Short mmCIF file of C-alpha atoms in Angstrom, two decimals:
data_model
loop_
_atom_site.label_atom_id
_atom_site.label_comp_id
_atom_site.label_asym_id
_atom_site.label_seq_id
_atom_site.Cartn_x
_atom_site.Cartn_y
_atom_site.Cartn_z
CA UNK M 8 155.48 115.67 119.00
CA UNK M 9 159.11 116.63 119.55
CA UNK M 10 161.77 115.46 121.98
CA UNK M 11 164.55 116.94 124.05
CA UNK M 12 166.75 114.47 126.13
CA UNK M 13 169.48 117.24 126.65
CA UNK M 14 169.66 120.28 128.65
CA UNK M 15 168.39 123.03 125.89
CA UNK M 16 171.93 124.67 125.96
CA UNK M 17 173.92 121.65 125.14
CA UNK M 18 170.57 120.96 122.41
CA UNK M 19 172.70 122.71 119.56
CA UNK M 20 176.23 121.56 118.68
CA UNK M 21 177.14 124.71 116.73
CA UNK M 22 175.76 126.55 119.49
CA UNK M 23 177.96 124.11 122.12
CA UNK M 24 181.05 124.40 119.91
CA UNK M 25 180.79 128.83 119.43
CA UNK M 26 180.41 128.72 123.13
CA UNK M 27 183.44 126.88 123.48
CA UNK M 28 185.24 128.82 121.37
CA UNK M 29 184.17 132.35 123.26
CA UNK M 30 184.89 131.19 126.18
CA UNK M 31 188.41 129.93 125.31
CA UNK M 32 189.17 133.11 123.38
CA UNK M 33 187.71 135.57 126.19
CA UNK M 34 190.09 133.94 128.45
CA UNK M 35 192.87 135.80 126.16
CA UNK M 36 191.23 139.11 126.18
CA UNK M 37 188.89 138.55 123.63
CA UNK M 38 185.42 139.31 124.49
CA UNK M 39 183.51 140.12 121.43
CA UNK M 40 182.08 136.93 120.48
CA UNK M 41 180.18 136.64 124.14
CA UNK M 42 179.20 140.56 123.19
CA UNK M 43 178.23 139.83 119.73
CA UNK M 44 175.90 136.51 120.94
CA UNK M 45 174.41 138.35 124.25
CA UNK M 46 174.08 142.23 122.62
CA UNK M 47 172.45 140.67 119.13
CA UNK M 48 171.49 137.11 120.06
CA UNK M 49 169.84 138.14 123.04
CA UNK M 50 168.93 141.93 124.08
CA UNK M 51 168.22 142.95 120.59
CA UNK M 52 166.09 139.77 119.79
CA UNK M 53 164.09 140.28 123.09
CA UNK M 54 164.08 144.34 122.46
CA UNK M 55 162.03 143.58 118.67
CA UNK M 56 159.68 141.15 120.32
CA UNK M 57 159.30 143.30 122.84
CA UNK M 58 158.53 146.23 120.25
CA UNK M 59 156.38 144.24 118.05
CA UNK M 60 154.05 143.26 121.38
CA UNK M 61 153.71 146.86 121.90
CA UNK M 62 152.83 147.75 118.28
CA UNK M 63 150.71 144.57 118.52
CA UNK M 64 148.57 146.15 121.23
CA UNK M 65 148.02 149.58 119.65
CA UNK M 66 146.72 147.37 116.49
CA UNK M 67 149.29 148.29 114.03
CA UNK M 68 150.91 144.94 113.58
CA UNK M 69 149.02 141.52 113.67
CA UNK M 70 150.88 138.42 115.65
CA UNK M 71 150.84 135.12 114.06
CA UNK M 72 152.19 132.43 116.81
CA UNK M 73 152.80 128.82 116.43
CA UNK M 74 152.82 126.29 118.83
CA UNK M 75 154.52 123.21 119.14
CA UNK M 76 154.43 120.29 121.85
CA UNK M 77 157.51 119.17 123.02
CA UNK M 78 158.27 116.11 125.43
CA UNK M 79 161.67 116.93 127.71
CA UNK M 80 163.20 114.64 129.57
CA UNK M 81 164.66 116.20 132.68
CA UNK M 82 166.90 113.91 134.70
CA UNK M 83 164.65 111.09 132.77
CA UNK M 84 161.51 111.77 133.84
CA UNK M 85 159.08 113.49 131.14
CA UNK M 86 157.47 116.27 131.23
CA UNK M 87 155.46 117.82 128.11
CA UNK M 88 155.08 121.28 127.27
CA UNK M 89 153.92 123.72 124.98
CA UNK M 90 156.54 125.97 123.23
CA UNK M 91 155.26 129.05 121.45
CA UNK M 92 157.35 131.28 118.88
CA UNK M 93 156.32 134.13 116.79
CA UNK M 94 156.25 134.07 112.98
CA UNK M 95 156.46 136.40 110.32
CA UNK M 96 154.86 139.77 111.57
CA UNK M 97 151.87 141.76 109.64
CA UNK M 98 152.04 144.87 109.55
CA UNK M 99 148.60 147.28 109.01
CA UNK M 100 150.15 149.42 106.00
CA UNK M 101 153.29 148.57 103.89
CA UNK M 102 154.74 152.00 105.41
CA UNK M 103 154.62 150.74 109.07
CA UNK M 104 156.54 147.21 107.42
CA UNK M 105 159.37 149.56 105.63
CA UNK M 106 159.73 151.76 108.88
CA UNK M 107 160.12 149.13 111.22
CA UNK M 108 162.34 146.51 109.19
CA UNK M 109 164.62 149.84 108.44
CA UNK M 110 165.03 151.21 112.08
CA UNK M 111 165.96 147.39 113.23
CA UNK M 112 168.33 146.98 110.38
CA UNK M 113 169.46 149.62 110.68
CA UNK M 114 170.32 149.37 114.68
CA UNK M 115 171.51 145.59 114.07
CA UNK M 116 174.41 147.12 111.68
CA UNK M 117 175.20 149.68 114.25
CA UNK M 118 175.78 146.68 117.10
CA UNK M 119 177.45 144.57 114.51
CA UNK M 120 179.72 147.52 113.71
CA UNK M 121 180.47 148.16 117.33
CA UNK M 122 181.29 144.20 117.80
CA UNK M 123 183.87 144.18 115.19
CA UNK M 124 185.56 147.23 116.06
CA UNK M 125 185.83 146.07 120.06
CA UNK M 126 186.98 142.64 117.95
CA UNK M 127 189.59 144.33 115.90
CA UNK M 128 190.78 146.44 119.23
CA UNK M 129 191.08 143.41 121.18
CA UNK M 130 193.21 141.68 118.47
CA UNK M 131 195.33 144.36 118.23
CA UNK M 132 195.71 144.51 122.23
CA UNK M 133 196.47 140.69 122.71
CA UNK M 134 198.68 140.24 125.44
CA UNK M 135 202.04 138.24 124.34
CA UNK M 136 201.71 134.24 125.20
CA UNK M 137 204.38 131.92 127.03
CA UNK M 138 203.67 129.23 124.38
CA UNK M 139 204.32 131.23 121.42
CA UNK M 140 202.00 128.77 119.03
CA UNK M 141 199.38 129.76 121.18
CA UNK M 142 199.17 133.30 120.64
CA UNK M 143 198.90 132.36 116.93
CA UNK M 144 196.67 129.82 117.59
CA UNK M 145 194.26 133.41 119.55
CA UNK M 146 195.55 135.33 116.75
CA UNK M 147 193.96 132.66 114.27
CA UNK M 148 190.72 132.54 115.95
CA UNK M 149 190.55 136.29 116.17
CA UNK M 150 190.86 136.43 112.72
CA UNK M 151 188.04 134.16 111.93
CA UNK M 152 186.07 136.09 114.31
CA UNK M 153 186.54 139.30 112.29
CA UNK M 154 185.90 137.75 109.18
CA UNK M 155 182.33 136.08 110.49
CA UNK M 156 181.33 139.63 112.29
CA UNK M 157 182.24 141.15 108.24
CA UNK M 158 180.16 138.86 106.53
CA UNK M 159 177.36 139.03 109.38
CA UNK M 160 177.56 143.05 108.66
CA UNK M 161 177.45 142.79 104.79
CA UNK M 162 174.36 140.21 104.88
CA UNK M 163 172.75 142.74 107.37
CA UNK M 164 173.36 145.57 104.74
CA UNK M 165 172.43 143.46 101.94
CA UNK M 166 168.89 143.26 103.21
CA UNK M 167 168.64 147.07 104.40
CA UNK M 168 169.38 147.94 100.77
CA UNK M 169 167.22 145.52 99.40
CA UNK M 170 164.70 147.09 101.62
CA UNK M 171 165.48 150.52 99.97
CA UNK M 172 165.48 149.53 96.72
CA UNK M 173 161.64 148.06 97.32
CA UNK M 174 163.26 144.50 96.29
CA UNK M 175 161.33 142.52 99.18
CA UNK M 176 158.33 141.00 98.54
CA UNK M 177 155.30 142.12 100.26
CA UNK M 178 151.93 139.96 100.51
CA UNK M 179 148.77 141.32 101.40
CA UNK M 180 146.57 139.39 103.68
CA UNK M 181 143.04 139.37 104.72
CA UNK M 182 142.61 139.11 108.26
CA UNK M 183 139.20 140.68 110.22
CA UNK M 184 138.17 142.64 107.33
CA UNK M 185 141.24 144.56 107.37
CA UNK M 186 144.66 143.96 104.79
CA UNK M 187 147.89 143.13 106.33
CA UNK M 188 151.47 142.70 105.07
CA UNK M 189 153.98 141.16 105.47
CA UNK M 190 157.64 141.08 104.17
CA UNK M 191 160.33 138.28 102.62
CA UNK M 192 163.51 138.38 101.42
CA UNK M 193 164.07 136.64 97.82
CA UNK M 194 167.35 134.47 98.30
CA UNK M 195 168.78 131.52 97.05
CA UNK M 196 169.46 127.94 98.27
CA UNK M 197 172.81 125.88 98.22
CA UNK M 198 171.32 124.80 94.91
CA UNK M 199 170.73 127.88 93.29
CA UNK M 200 166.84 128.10 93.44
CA UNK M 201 164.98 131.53 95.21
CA UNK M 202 163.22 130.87 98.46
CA UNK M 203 161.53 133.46 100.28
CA UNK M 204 163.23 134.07 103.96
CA UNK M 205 160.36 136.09 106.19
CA UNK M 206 161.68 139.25 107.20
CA UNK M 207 161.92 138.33 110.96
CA UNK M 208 163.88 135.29 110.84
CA UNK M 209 166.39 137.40 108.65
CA UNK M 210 166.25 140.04 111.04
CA UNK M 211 166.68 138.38 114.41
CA UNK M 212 169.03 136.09 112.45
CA UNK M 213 172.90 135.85 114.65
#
């Protein structure tokens, strides 16, 4: 059993602090982090669970779910519930896996390329402060921000040419008298050692 005593939003202190930090920086002009987190946190995440339901349906892809119970505390009194969230997709043939990881990856780049350049435009068109320290202090920020929407764009790349170079690992699994795969990313730890990241987390990854 888990347990939420805070509204789901404030759940996450990274998540509370980024917000912050967009919303202090779009009040300067500087929109792209609250287009990065809504175009790729949100529409894109709901537009490949979306697409996997619909592949799911034509029985190309098989949907593994897990379920956790959660107890929430709303204004102290609690209420359980049931929260479900998709795992690592399998796919009917390895080609269907290749074809769909590519065209995502390949469309997550695209957004994170079109965040960074509205990013480095904005910079560029920051509108001179009254408190001169503070327009560094935007111009500091912005600079972070373009460095975190680089890296973001280089790990994306990383896995689509991973991808192409058939360096994922695929496993094969029995399900209804039919084989399924699914994909995983080899990558390494803080300590050095290779874990294997399912293709969907890395994907839908912000």
């Amino acid at each position: 059993m888990n347990y939420q005593s805070t509204s789901i939003w404030l759940y996450s202190v990274t998540f509370t602090v980024i917000a912050a930090i967009s919303l202090f920086v779009a009040f300067f002009g500087l929109s792209a982090p609250i287009f990065y987190y809504l175009i790729v946190g949100l529409v894109f995440s709901v537009w490949v669970s979306l697409h996997l339901h619909r592949m799911a349906e034509k029985g190309v892809v098989y949907l593994m779910t897990e379920k956790t119970q959660w107890m929430v505390y709303v204004r102290g009194i609690p209420v359980q519930e049931t929260r479900t969230s998709l795992k690592n997709p399998c796919f009917l043939s390895i080609v269907h896996l290749i074809s769909f990881f590519r065209r995502f990856l390949v469309i997550k780049l695209l957004l994170q390329a079109v965040t960074l350049y509205l990013a480095l435009t904005q910079t560029l068109e920051l509108a001179p402060s009254d408190t001169p320290y503070m327009l560094w202090v935007i111009v500091g920020l912005a600079i972070v921000i373009i460095c975190f929407l680089i890296s973001k764009m280089w790990l994306t790349a990383k896995s689509l040419l991973a991808l192409q170079r058939s360096e994922w690992l695929i496993e094969e699994i029995q399900r209804d008298s039919f084989s399924y795969y699914q994909g995983f990313i080899i990558k390494k730890d803080k300590s050095g050692h290779q874990i294997l990241q399912p293709a969907l987390t890395e994907l839908l990854e912000v």
